[in-house]
mmCIF file of C-alpha atoms in Angstrom:
data_model
loop_
_atom_site.group_PDB
_atom_site.id
_atom_site.type_symbol
_atom_site.label_atom_id
_atom_site.label_comp_id
_atom_site.label_asym_id
_atom_site.label_seq_id
_atom_site.Cartn_x
_atom_site.Cartn_y
_atom_site.Cartn_z
ATOM 1 C CA MET A 24 -144.790 -68.061 129.925
ATOM 2 C CA THR A 25 -143.469 -70.590 132.476
ATOM 3 C CA ILE A 26 -146.525 -72.202 134.904
ATOM 4 C CA SER A 27 -145.341 -71.609 138.608
ATOM 5 C CA HIS A 28 -145.083 -74.412 141.206
ATOM 6 C CA GLU A 29 -148.475 -73.005 142.527
ATOM 7 C CA GLN A 30 -149.875 -73.404 139.313
ATOM 8 C CA ARG A 31 -148.638 -77.104 138.685
ATOM 9 C CA MET A 32 -149.757 -77.961 142.440
ATOM 10 C CA GLN A 33 -153.128 -76.811 141.821
ATOM 11 C CA LYS A 34 -153.567 -78.488 138.668
ATOM 12 C CA LYS A 35 -152.457 -81.913 139.802
ATOM 13 C CA LYS A 36 -154.721 -80.759 142.838
ATOM 14 C CA ALA A 37 -157.696 -80.731 140.597
ATOM 15 C CA VAL A 38 -156.944 -83.936 138.892
ATOM 16 C CA ILE A 39 -156.433 -86.460 142.121
ATOM 17 C CA ASP A 40 -159.438 -84.214 143.358
ATOM 18 C CA GLY A 41 -161.847 -85.092 140.442
ATOM 19 C CA LYS A 42 -160.640 -89.259 140.659
ATOM 20 C CA ILE A 43 -161.397 -89.450 144.238
ATOM 21 C CA ASP A 44 -164.896 -88.078 143.823
ATOM 22 C CA ALA A 45 -165.433 -90.306 140.764
ATOM 23 C CA ALA A 46 -164.955 -93.525 143.535
ATOM 24 C CA GLN A 47 -167.503 -93.059 145.916
ATOM 25 C CA GLN A 48 -168.769 -96.844 145.727
ATOM 26 C CA GLU A 49 -168.073 -98.326 149.308
ATOM 27 C CA ARG A 50 -167.437 -102.148 149.571
ATOM 28 C CA GLY A 51 -165.123 -105.198 150.754
ATOM 29 C CA VAL A 52 -162.457 -105.431 148.608
ATOM 30 C CA LEU A 53 -160.331 -108.586 147.379
ATOM 31 C CA VAL A 54 -156.331 -107.827 147.083
ATOM 32 C CA ILE A 55 -153.946 -110.444 145.779
ATOM 33 C CA ASN A 56 -150.273 -109.501 147.102
ATOM 34 C CA THR A 57 -148.091 -111.496 144.577
ATOM 35 C CA GLY A 58 -144.507 -111.489 142.352
ATOM 36 C CA ASN A 59 -141.328 -112.660 143.608
ATOM 37 C CA GLY A 60 -140.461 -109.980 145.532
ATOM 38 C CA LYS A 61 -140.343 -109.160 149.444
ATOM 39 C CA GLY A 62 -143.037 -107.516 151.024
ATOM 40 C CA LYS A 63 -146.154 -109.712 149.679
ATOM 41 C CA SER A 64 -147.311 -111.005 153.660
ATOM 42 C CA SER A 65 -145.430 -107.919 154.918
ATOM 43 C CA ALA A 66 -148.455 -105.770 153.315
ATOM 44 C CA ALA A 67 -150.893 -107.917 154.448
ATOM 45 C CA PHE A 68 -149.877 -107.773 158.458
ATOM 46 C CA GLY A 69 -149.484 -103.869 157.922
ATOM 47 C CA VAL A 70 -152.994 -103.662 157.126
ATOM 48 C CA VAL A 71 -154.086 -105.942 159.600
ATOM 49 C CA ALA A 72 -152.232 -103.110 161.932
ATOM 50 C CA ARG A 73 -154.413 -100.621 159.652
ATOM 51 C CA ALA A 74 -157.661 -102.429 160.490
ATOM 52 C CA LEU A 75 -156.726 -103.028 164.446
ATOM 53 C CA GLY A 76 -156.575 -99.262 164.578
ATOM 54 C CA HIS A 77 -159.985 -98.788 163.422
ATOM 55 C CA GLY A 78 -161.342 -101.008 165.912
ATOM 56 C CA LEU A 79 -161.760 -103.938 163.239
ATOM 57 C CA LYS A 80 -161.835 -107.788 163.530
ATOM 58 C CA VAL A 81 -158.999 -109.671 161.433
ATOM 59 C CA GLY A 82 -159.053 -113.145 160.876
ATOM 60 C CA VAL A 83 -155.411 -114.631 159.556
ATOM 61 C CA VAL A 84 -155.018 -117.747 157.994
ATOM 62 C CA GLN A 85 -151.419 -118.579 156.794
ATOM 63 C CA PHE A 86 -151.013 -121.522 154.649
ATOM 64 C CA VAL A 87 -147.662 -122.393 154.464
ATOM 65 C CA LYS A 88 -145.711 -122.854 158.221
ATOM 66 C CA GLY A 89 -142.489 -121.539 157.741
ATOM 67 C CA ARG A 90 -141.678 -121.489 161.237
ATOM 68 C CA SER A 91 -143.270 -120.973 164.899
ATOM 69 C CA ASP A 92 -141.346 -118.297 166.246
ATOM 70 C CA THR A 93 -142.261 -115.104 163.622
ATOM 71 C CA GLY A 94 -142.308 -111.921 165.492
ATOM 72 C CA GLU A 95 -145.664 -111.135 163.333
ATOM 73 C CA GLU A 96 -147.405 -114.553 165.081
ATOM 74 C CA ALA A 97 -145.917 -113.690 168.473
ATOM 75 C CA PHE A 98 -147.136 -110.009 167.784
ATOM 76 C CA PHE A 99 -151.084 -110.530 166.502
ATOM 77 C CA ARG A 100 -151.386 -113.102 169.029
ATOM 78 C CA GLN A 101 -151.025 -110.627 171.480
ATOM 79 C CA GLN A 102 -154.176 -108.737 170.208
ATOM 80 C CA PRO A 103 -157.532 -109.204 171.473
ATOM 81 C CA ASN A 104 -159.148 -108.602 167.918
ATOM 82 C CA VAL A 105 -157.102 -110.917 165.713
ATOM 83 C CA ALA A 106 -157.832 -114.829 165.269
ATOM 84 C CA TRP A 107 -154.699 -115.863 163.984
ATOM 85 C CA HIS A 108 -154.269 -119.774 162.324
ATOM 86 C CA VAL A 109 -151.323 -121.246 161.498
ATOM 87 C CA GLY A 110 -151.896 -124.168 158.784
ATOM 88 C CA GLY A 111 -149.491 -126.387 157.133
ATOM 89 C CA GLU A 112 -146.326 -128.459 158.539
ATOM 90 C CA GLY A 113 -143.866 -126.727 157.472
ATOM 91 C CA PHE A 114 -142.877 -125.966 153.709
ATOM 92 C CA THR A 115 -143.628 -128.861 151.019
ATOM 93 C CA TRP A 116 -139.687 -129.599 150.267
ATOM 94 C CA GLU A 117 -139.182 -129.930 153.949
ATOM 95 C CA THR A 118 -141.933 -132.490 154.765
ATOM 96 C CA GLN A 119 -141.823 -133.989 151.291
ATOM 97 C CA ASP A 120 -145.280 -135.610 151.951
ATOM 98 C CA LYS A 121 -148.058 -134.478 149.510
ATOM 99 C CA GLU A 122 -150.955 -135.832 151.066
ATOM 100 C CA ARG A 123 -149.717 -134.278 154.594
ATOM 101 C CA ASP A 124 -149.658 -130.451 152.996
ATOM 102 C CA ALA A 125 -152.892 -131.326 151.102
ATOM 103 C CA LYS A 126 -154.593 -132.387 154.013
ATOM 104 C CA ALA A 127 -153.184 -129.310 156.702
ATOM 105 C CA ALA A 128 -154.223 -126.923 153.606
ATOM 106 C CA GLN A 129 -157.659 -128.540 153.620
ATOM 107 C CA ALA A 130 -157.744 -127.426 157.236
ATOM 108 C CA ALA A 131 -156.550 -124.286 156.724
ATOM 109 C CA TRP A 132 -159.485 -123.343 154.089
ATOM 110 C CA ASP A 133 -161.866 -124.756 156.606
ATOM 111 C CA VAL A 134 -160.748 -122.323 159.128
ATOM 112 C CA ALA A 135 -160.317 -119.463 156.212
ATOM 113 C CA CYS A 136 -164.427 -120.726 155.230
ATOM 114 C CA GLN A 137 -165.453 -119.598 158.820
ATOM 115 C CA HIS A 138 -164.217 -116.227 158.745
ATOM 116 C CA LEU A 139 -165.610 -115.850 154.926
ATOM 117 C CA ALA A 140 -169.138 -116.657 156.301
ATOM 118 C CA ASN A 141 -168.707 -114.390 159.282
ATOM 119 C CA PRO A 142 -169.594 -110.789 158.752
ATOM 120 C CA GLU A 143 -168.106 -109.094 161.786
ATOM 121 C CA ILE A 144 -164.644 -110.081 160.465
ATOM 122 C CA SER A 145 -163.936 -107.251 158.516
ATOM 123 C CA LEU A 146 -161.058 -108.229 157.288
ATOM 124 C CA VAL A 147 -159.582 -111.640 156.277
ATOM 125 C CA VAL A 148 -156.072 -112.702 155.362
ATOM 126 C CA LEU A 149 -154.929 -116.089 153.022
ATOM 127 C CA ASP A 150 -151.296 -115.508 153.629
ATOM 128 C CA GLU A 151 -149.590 -117.850 150.979
ATOM 129 C CA MET A 152 -152.720 -119.399 149.856
ATOM 130 C CA THR A 153 -151.312 -119.307 146.155
ATOM 131 C CA TYR A 154 -148.961 -122.180 147.190
ATOM 132 C CA ALA A 155 -152.420 -124.195 147.767
ATOM 133 C CA PHE A 156 -152.970 -124.176 143.704
ATOM 134 C CA LYS A 157 -149.603 -124.560 142.447
ATOM 135 C CA TYR A 158 -149.609 -127.736 144.290
ATOM 136 C CA GLY A 159 -152.769 -128.783 143.662
ATOM 137 C CA TRP A 160 -154.084 -128.762 147.284
ATOM 138 C CA LEU A 161 -157.195 -126.836 146.953
ATOM 139 C CA ASP A 162 -159.472 -126.767 144.505
ATOM 140 C CA LEU A 163 -159.314 -123.065 142.374
ATOM 141 C CA ASP A 164 -163.510 -122.317 141.181
ATOM 142 C CA ALA A 165 -164.324 -123.345 144.551
ATOM 143 C CA VAL A 166 -162.254 -121.179 146.220
ATOM 144 C CA ILE A 167 -162.874 -118.227 144.183
ATOM 145 C CA ALA A 168 -166.926 -118.692 144.227
ATOM 146 C CA LYS A 169 -166.381 -118.571 148.215
ATOM 147 C CA LEU A 170 -164.061 -115.513 148.199
ATOM 148 C CA LEU A 171 -166.866 -113.823 145.678
ATOM 149 C CA SER A 172 -170.155 -114.930 147.802
ATOM 150 C CA ARG A 173 -168.276 -113.015 151.231
ATOM 151 C CA PRO A 174 -170.335 -110.429 153.290
ATOM 152 C CA ALA A 175 -170.274 -107.509 151.126
ATOM 153 C CA MET A 176 -167.985 -105.406 153.475
ATOM 154 C CA GLN A 177 -165.451 -107.666 154.074
ATOM 155 C CA HIS A 178 -161.780 -107.017 152.491
ATOM 156 C CA VAL A 179 -159.611 -110.079 151.998
ATOM 157 C CA ILE A 180 -156.333 -110.350 150.953
ATOM 158 C CA VAL A 181 -154.356 -113.442 149.515
ATOM 159 C CA THR A 182 -150.367 -113.474 149.344
ATOM 160 C CA GLY A 183 -148.229 -115.745 147.994
ATOM 161 C CA ARG A 184 -145.964 -115.893 144.525
ATOM 162 C CA ALA A 185 -147.785 -116.696 140.517
ATOM 163 C CA ALA A 186 -151.293 -115.868 141.667
ATOM 164 C CA PRO A 187 -153.384 -118.165 139.294
ATOM 165 C CA GLN A 188 -155.042 -115.776 136.329
ATOM 166 C CA ALA A 189 -158.216 -116.840 137.605
ATOM 167 C CA LEU A 190 -157.773 -115.090 140.877
ATOM 168 C CA ARG A 191 -156.369 -112.030 139.472
ATOM 169 C CA ASP A 192 -159.377 -111.651 137.447
ATOM 170 C CA ALA A 193 -161.477 -112.113 140.486
ATOM 171 C CA ALA A 194 -159.718 -109.682 142.447
ATOM 172 C CA ASP A 195 -160.163 -105.700 142.829
ATOM 173 C CA THR A 196 -156.169 -104.738 143.801
ATOM 174 C CA VAL A 197 -153.156 -106.576 142.452
ATOM 175 C CA SER A 198 -150.056 -105.322 143.540
ATOM 176 C CA ASP A 199 -147.119 -107.334 141.820
ATOM 177 C CA ILE A 200 -143.956 -107.064 143.984
ATOM 178 C CA GLY A 201 -140.634 -107.385 141.781
ATOM 179 C CA MET A 202 -137.694 -108.031 143.469
ATOM 180 C CA GLU A 203 -134.899 -105.581 141.779
ATOM 181 C CA LYS A 204 -132.182 -107.344 144.493
ATOM 182 C CA HIS A 205 -132.314 -109.374 147.889
ATOM 183 C CA ALA A 206 -129.786 -108.765 150.649
ATOM 184 C CA PHE A 207 -129.924 -112.818 150.753
ATOM 185 C CA GLN A 208 -128.071 -112.394 147.376
ATOM 186 C CA ALA A 209 -125.147 -110.094 149.027
ATOM 187 C CA GLY A 210 -125.172 -113.137 151.922
ATOM 188 C CA VAL A 211 -127.194 -111.415 154.702
ATOM 189 C CA LYS A 212 -128.840 -114.231 156.744
ATOM 190 C CA ALA A 213 -132.826 -113.523 157.209
ATOM 191 C CA MET A 214 -132.799 -111.271 160.334
ATOM 192 C CA PRO A 215 -135.145 -111.778 162.950
ATOM 193 C CA GLY A 216 -137.624 -108.790 163.046
ATOM 194 C CA LEU A 217 -137.228 -107.783 159.397
ATOM 195 C CA GLU A 218 -137.619 -111.295 157.649
ATOM 196 C CA TRP A 219 -139.558 -112.901 160.025
ATOM 197 C CA MET B 4 -137.452 -143.062 134.371
ATOM 198 C CA THR B 5 -139.677 -140.598 136.181
ATOM 199 C CA ILE B 6 -138.704 -138.375 138.811
ATOM 200 C CA SER B 7 -141.020 -138.804 142.069
ATOM 201 C CA HIS B 8 -142.575 -135.840 143.907
ATOM 202 C CA GLU B 9 -140.315 -136.780 146.891
ATOM 203 C CA GLN B 10 -137.624 -136.747 145.097
ATOM 204 C CA ARG B 11 -138.390 -133.446 143.204
ATOM 205 C CA MET B 12 -139.117 -132.139 146.610
ATOM 206 C CA GLN B 13 -135.952 -133.338 147.987
ATOM 207 C CA LYS B 14 -133.844 -131.637 145.091
ATOM 208 C CA LYS B 15 -135.683 -128.180 146.021
ATOM 209 C CA LYS B 16 -134.898 -128.574 149.451
ATOM 210 C CA ALA B 17 -131.251 -129.246 148.707
ATOM 211 C CA VAL B 18 -131.337 -126.135 146.684
ATOM 212 C CA ILE B 19 -132.639 -124.000 149.142
ATOM 213 C CA ASP B 20 -130.840 -125.204 152.042
ATOM 214 C CA GLY B 21 -127.520 -124.422 150.185
ATOM 215 C CA LYS B 22 -128.702 -121.300 149.524
ATOM 216 C CA ILE B 23 -129.624 -120.259 153.006
ATOM 217 C CA ASP B 24 -126.613 -121.924 154.795
ATOM 218 C CA ALA B 25 -124.582 -119.550 152.406
ATOM 219 C CA ALA B 26 -126.402 -116.219 153.292
ATOM 220 C CA GLN B 27 -124.548 -116.310 157.033
ATOM 221 C CA GLN B 28 -123.488 -112.260 157.638
ATOM 222 C CA GLU B 29 -125.276 -110.702 160.031
ATOM 223 C CA ARG B 30 -126.338 -107.040 160.011
ATOM 224 C CA GLY B 31 -128.821 -104.327 159.423
ATOM 225 C CA VAL B 32 -130.536 -104.311 155.884
ATOM 226 C CA LEU B 33 -131.669 -101.139 153.709
ATOM 227 C CA VAL B 34 -134.762 -101.780 152.157
ATOM 228 C CA ILE B 35 -136.886 -99.694 149.756
ATOM 229 C CA ASN B 36 -140.146 -100.578 148.525
ATOM 230 C CA THR B 37 -141.108 -98.603 145.410
ATOM 231 C CA GLY B 38 -143.296 -98.734 142.579
ATOM 232 C CA ASN B 39 -146.968 -97.559 141.532
ATOM 233 C CA GLY B 40 -148.870 -100.502 143.009
ATOM 234 C CA LYS B 41 -150.081 -100.614 146.563
ATOM 235 C CA GLY B 42 -148.303 -102.064 149.867
ATOM 236 C CA LYS B 43 -144.961 -99.880 149.523
ATOM 237 C CA SER B 44 -145.930 -98.382 153.328
ATOM 238 C CA SER B 45 -148.415 -101.156 154.246
ATOM 239 C CA ALA B 46 -145.154 -103.605 154.061
ATOM 240 C CA ALA B 47 -143.246 -101.294 156.158
ATOM 241 C CA PHE B 48 -146.115 -101.421 159.023
ATOM 242 C CA GLY B 49 -146.190 -104.651 158.774
ATOM 243 C CA VAL B 50 -142.405 -105.586 159.278
ATOM 244 C CA VAL B 51 -143.023 -102.863 161.901
ATOM 245 C CA ALA B 52 -145.332 -105.389 164.130
ATOM 246 C CA ARG B 53 -142.952 -108.296 162.992
ATOM 247 C CA ALA B 54 -139.767 -106.362 164.938
ATOM 248 C CA LEU B 55 -142.236 -105.715 168.036
ATOM 249 C CA GLY B 56 -142.965 -109.450 168.346
ATOM 250 C CA HIS B 57 -139.321 -109.841 168.349
ATOM 251 C CA GLY B 58 -139.284 -107.055 171.294
ATOM 252 C CA LEU B 59 -137.717 -104.647 169.319
ATOM 253 C CA LYS B 60 -137.793 -100.902 169.313
ATOM 254 C CA VAL B 61 -139.192 -99.108 166.399
ATOM 255 C CA GLY B 62 -138.806 -95.393 164.814
ATOM 256 C CA VAL B 63 -141.536 -93.957 162.454
ATOM 257 C CA VAL B 64 -141.084 -90.849 160.422
ATOM 258 C CA GLN B 65 -143.323 -90.146 157.717
ATOM 259 C CA PHE B 66 -142.758 -87.296 155.200
ATOM 260 C CA VAL B 67 -146.127 -86.932 153.975
ATOM 261 C CA LYS B 68 -149.341 -86.404 156.068
ATOM 262 C CA GLY B 69 -151.945 -87.686 154.102
ATOM 263 C CA ARG B 70 -154.724 -87.435 156.570
ATOM 264 C CA SER B 71 -154.288 -87.647 160.574
ATOM 265 C CA ASP B 72 -156.780 -90.366 161.229
ATOM 266 C CA THR B 73 -155.059 -93.614 159.462
ATOM 267 C CA GLY B 74 -155.839 -96.703 160.762
ATOM 268 C CA GLU B 75 -151.461 -97.358 161.208
ATOM 269 C CA GLU B 76 -151.342 -94.020 163.331
ATOM 270 C CA ALA B 77 -153.985 -94.989 165.910
ATOM 271 C CA PHE B 78 -152.546 -98.707 166.089
ATOM 272 C CA PHE B 79 -148.621 -98.082 166.276
ATOM 273 C CA ARG B 80 -149.095 -95.181 168.687
ATOM 274 C CA GLN B 81 -150.854 -97.529 171.298
ATOM 275 C CA GLN B 82 -147.388 -99.531 171.333
ATOM 276 C CA PRO B 83 -144.614 -98.669 173.912
ATOM 277 C CA ASN B 84 -141.805 -99.639 171.673
ATOM 278 C CA VAL B 85 -142.765 -97.308 168.868
ATOM 279 C CA ALA B 86 -141.614 -93.549 168.137
ATOM 280 C CA TRP B 87 -144.518 -92.343 165.560
ATOM 281 C CA HIS B 88 -143.630 -89.091 163.900
ATOM 282 C CA VAL B 89 -145.816 -87.257 161.163
ATOM 283 C CA GLY B 90 -144.063 -84.373 159.040
ATOM 284 C CA GLY B 91 -145.414 -82.349 156.399
ATOM 285 C CA GLU B 92 -148.343 -80.814 156.461
ATOM 286 C CA GLY B 93 -150.366 -82.411 153.843
ATOM 287 C CA PHE B 94 -149.420 -83.601 150.203
ATOM 288 C CA THR B 95 -147.454 -80.760 148.251
ATOM 289 C CA TRP B 96 -150.554 -80.351 145.762
ATOM 290 C CA GLU B 97 -152.686 -79.835 149.309
ATOM 291 C CA THR B 98 -150.551 -76.896 150.817
ATOM 292 C CA GLN B 99 -149.447 -75.752 147.415
ATOM 293 C CA ASP B 100 -146.696 -74.124 149.683
ATOM 294 C CA LYS B 101 -143.132 -75.538 148.823
ATOM 295 C CA GLU B 102 -141.243 -73.408 150.996
ATOM 296 C CA ARG B 103 -143.631 -74.844 154.271
ATOM 297 C CA ASP B 104 -143.108 -78.316 152.165
ATOM 298 C CA ALA B 105 -139.690 -78.204 152.578
ATOM 299 C CA LYS B 106 -139.195 -77.128 155.985
ATOM 300 C CA ALA B 107 -141.494 -80.122 157.071
ATOM 301 C CA ALA B 108 -139.467 -82.612 155.350
ATOM 302 C CA GLN B 109 -136.007 -81.171 157.000
ATOM 303 C CA ALA B 110 -137.831 -81.076 160.358
ATOM 304 C CA ALA B 111 -139.148 -85.118 159.395
ATOM 305 C CA TRP B 112 -135.298 -85.906 158.130
ATOM 306 C CA ASP B 113 -134.060 -84.333 161.954
ATOM 307 C CA VAL B 114 -136.215 -86.634 163.610
ATOM 308 C CA ALA B 115 -134.865 -89.399 161.507
ATOM 309 C CA CYS B 116 -131.440 -88.507 161.863
ATOM 310 C CA GLN B 117 -132.115 -89.163 165.746
ATOM 311 C CA HIS B 118 -132.999 -92.194 165.039
ATOM 312 C CA LEU B 119 -130.443 -93.234 162.695
ATOM 313 C CA ALA B 120 -128.203 -92.526 165.538
ATOM 314 C CA ASN B 121 -129.533 -94.869 168.044
ATOM 315 C CA PRO B 122 -128.508 -98.378 167.938
ATOM 316 C CA GLU B 123 -131.303 -98.820 170.525
ATOM 317 C CA ILE B 124 -133.633 -98.372 167.847
ATOM 318 C CA SER B 125 -133.454 -101.896 165.750
ATOM 319 C CA LEU B 126 -136.161 -100.545 162.617
ATOM 320 C CA VAL B 127 -136.458 -97.094 160.793
ATOM 321 C CA VAL B 128 -139.387 -96.448 158.852
ATOM 322 C CA LEU B 129 -139.015 -93.603 156.528
ATOM 323 C CA ASP B 130 -142.466 -93.503 155.210
ATOM 324 C CA GLU B 131 -142.884 -91.534 151.688
ATOM 325 C CA MET B 132 -139.476 -90.234 151.678
ATOM 326 C CA THR B 133 -138.896 -90.266 148.364
ATOM 327 C CA TYR B 134 -141.159 -87.604 147.451
ATOM 328 C CA ALA B 135 -138.679 -85.508 149.108
ATOM 329 C CA PHE B 136 -136.030 -86.202 146.501
ATOM 330 C CA LYS B 137 -138.926 -85.577 143.960
ATOM 331 C CA TYR B 138 -139.892 -82.111 144.805
ATOM 332 C CA GLY B 139 -136.012 -81.403 146.024
ATOM 333 C CA TRP B 140 -136.671 -80.919 150.000
ATOM 334 C CA LEU B 141 -133.585 -82.999 150.710
ATOM 335 C CA ASP B 142 -130.161 -83.475 149.760
ATOM 336 C CA LEU B 143 -130.156 -86.758 148.426
ATOM 337 C CA ASP B 144 -126.451 -87.756 148.882
ATOM 338 C CA ALA B 145 -126.450 -86.472 152.322
ATOM 339 C CA VAL B 146 -129.387 -88.567 153.303
ATOM 340 C CA ILE B 147 -127.519 -91.752 151.000
ATOM 341 C CA ALA B 148 -124.277 -90.707 153.641
ATOM 342 C CA LYS B 149 -126.628 -90.904 156.858
ATOM 343 C CA LEU B 150 -128.560 -93.685 156.123
ATOM 344 C CA LEU B 151 -124.569 -95.818 155.210
ATOM 345 C CA SER B 152 -123.091 -94.679 158.439
ATOM 346 C CA ARG B 153 -125.939 -95.841 160.318
ATOM 347 C CA PRO B 154 -125.673 -98.350 163.669
ATOM 348 C CA ALA B 155 -124.236 -101.592 162.177
ATOM 349 C CA MET B 156 -127.615 -103.987 163.046
ATOM 350 C CA GLN B 157 -130.555 -101.455 162.375
ATOM 351 C CA HIS B 158 -132.616 -102.073 159.618
ATOM 352 C CA VAL B 159 -134.319 -99.009 157.828
ATOM 353 C CA ILE B 160 -137.079 -98.917 155.198
ATOM 354 C CA VAL B 161 -137.872 -96.412 152.948
ATOM 355 C CA THR B 162 -140.722 -96.470 150.843
ATOM 356 C CA GLY B 163 -142.901 -94.356 148.141
ATOM 357 C CA ARG B 164 -143.120 -93.961 144.299
ATOM 358 C CA ALA B 165 -139.993 -93.635 142.061
ATOM 359 C CA ALA B 166 -136.681 -93.578 144.609
ATOM 360 C CA PRO B 167 -133.903 -92.391 143.401
ATOM 361 C CA GLN B 168 -131.333 -94.641 141.485
ATOM 362 C CA ALA B 169 -128.341 -93.644 143.923
ATOM 363 C CA LEU B 170 -130.741 -94.924 146.762
ATOM 364 C CA ARG B 171 -131.304 -97.963 145.198
ATOM 365 C CA ASP B 172 -127.834 -98.757 144.729
ATOM 366 C CA ALA B 173 -127.170 -98.035 148.086
ATOM 367 C CA ALA B 174 -129.946 -100.191 149.192
ATOM 368 C CA ASP B 175 -129.545 -104.254 150.231
ATOM 369 C CA THR B 176 -133.373 -105.048 149.192
ATOM 370 C CA VAL B 177 -135.290 -103.399 146.626
ATOM 371 C CA SER B 178 -139.288 -104.341 145.932
ATOM 372 C CA ASP B 179 -140.682 -102.673 142.954
ATOM 373 C CA ILE B 180 -144.400 -102.674 143.840
ATOM 374 C CA GLY B 181 -146.336 -102.962 140.222
ATOM 375 C CA MET B 182 -149.958 -101.829 140.323
ATOM 376 C CA GLU B 183 -151.756 -104.664 137.881
ATOM 377 C CA LYS B 184 -155.117 -103.087 138.726
ATOM 378 C CA HIS B 185 -157.060 -101.328 141.759
ATOM 379 C CA ALA B 186 -160.208 -101.033 142.897
ATOM 380 C CA PHE B 187 -159.867 -97.214 142.857
ATOM 381 C CA GLN B 188 -160.152 -97.789 139.155
ATOM 382 C CA ALA B 189 -163.325 -99.902 139.495
ATOM 383 C CA GLY B 190 -165.024 -96.885 141.336
ATOM 384 C CA VAL B 191 -164.338 -98.006 144.906
ATOM 385 C CA LYS B 192 -163.569 -95.810 147.674
ATOM 386 C CA ALA B 193 -160.578 -95.753 149.436
ATOM 387 C CA MET B 194 -162.239 -97.764 152.430
ATOM 388 C CA PRO B 195 -161.085 -97.374 156.521
ATOM 389 C CA GLY B 196 -158.921 -100.327 157.396
ATOM 390 C CA LEU B 197 -157.695 -101.160 154.108
ATOM 391 C CA GLU B 198 -156.357 -98.136 152.397
ATOM 392 C CA TRP B 199 -155.322 -96.186 155.389
#
């Protein structure tokens, strides 16, 4: 006997519905977007738009200043419910000054801590924060302790390559974005509106 | 002799600068966000915000209608430079009607084709389009031919699980988003402003 399309779909629906029914806890979620592929930061910015659509308030802290003319910054700075902070003085191999980079990361973290203490901020994005651990700018244990003591309903998204294991362990959701290929490899320039 | 932090950073900067100098082609890019992890659609929506920040026009076509009250839809429908179309009548195991699903996918593709013929639209997002191939709603070869004949400067982002190999081959950038873990598994409900 063959199973019809309808029967197969009914079975699938039952499985999915069961899983959805089982997940009923409502609370803030700690998300990490890591890996070498494209989309870690933009996935966080997409969630910013999503949160704004629900009338929520959002704090974004960028730990690495790549360029000062990004589309995301221009766009979200216009939104009344977004607080946007750019830390850092350029990427670390641009400044070649470890002390200055560490200081900028600490200043960005201070802004983050204000958001992480404010239950009116429903979503906090800590963009490219993982580099702060790689280069020793911030203390990982102290950061994790602060993240875990945030307001109960607040969501946090941390982005950046090579998220440390302890941070992954502390998180609820971890996406590892792999790069299968990138236009860069075919000689295409970073395009405005797509890459920045 | 040990290499100083500054020397190491200078070397790193030289390598990166060299790669950036080599990539000088300016053109539209075809991006695929696939894999089982979270962030495929939200990464596309983040790029929508980025494009809007550069004053560009965007067309979004959603091939699977999950729910009608998403934050992203509410938010981006308010933006004058965004055309937002939701195809589909719910997920396929909700409707359990293959004919109707195929028809809805075709209608969504018709809207997509209008965008893909319009050079004034700088970014086209084809959200969750890969399911249309999985369920046989759309012809893969015809879709790829249309994607490759789009305006030269137009970017396209296709999202969804299990992107077919021929589509990956046609793309410039492919990100494969792996799920390391998900809050769902710990019993957390899909939260508004984060998941939808």
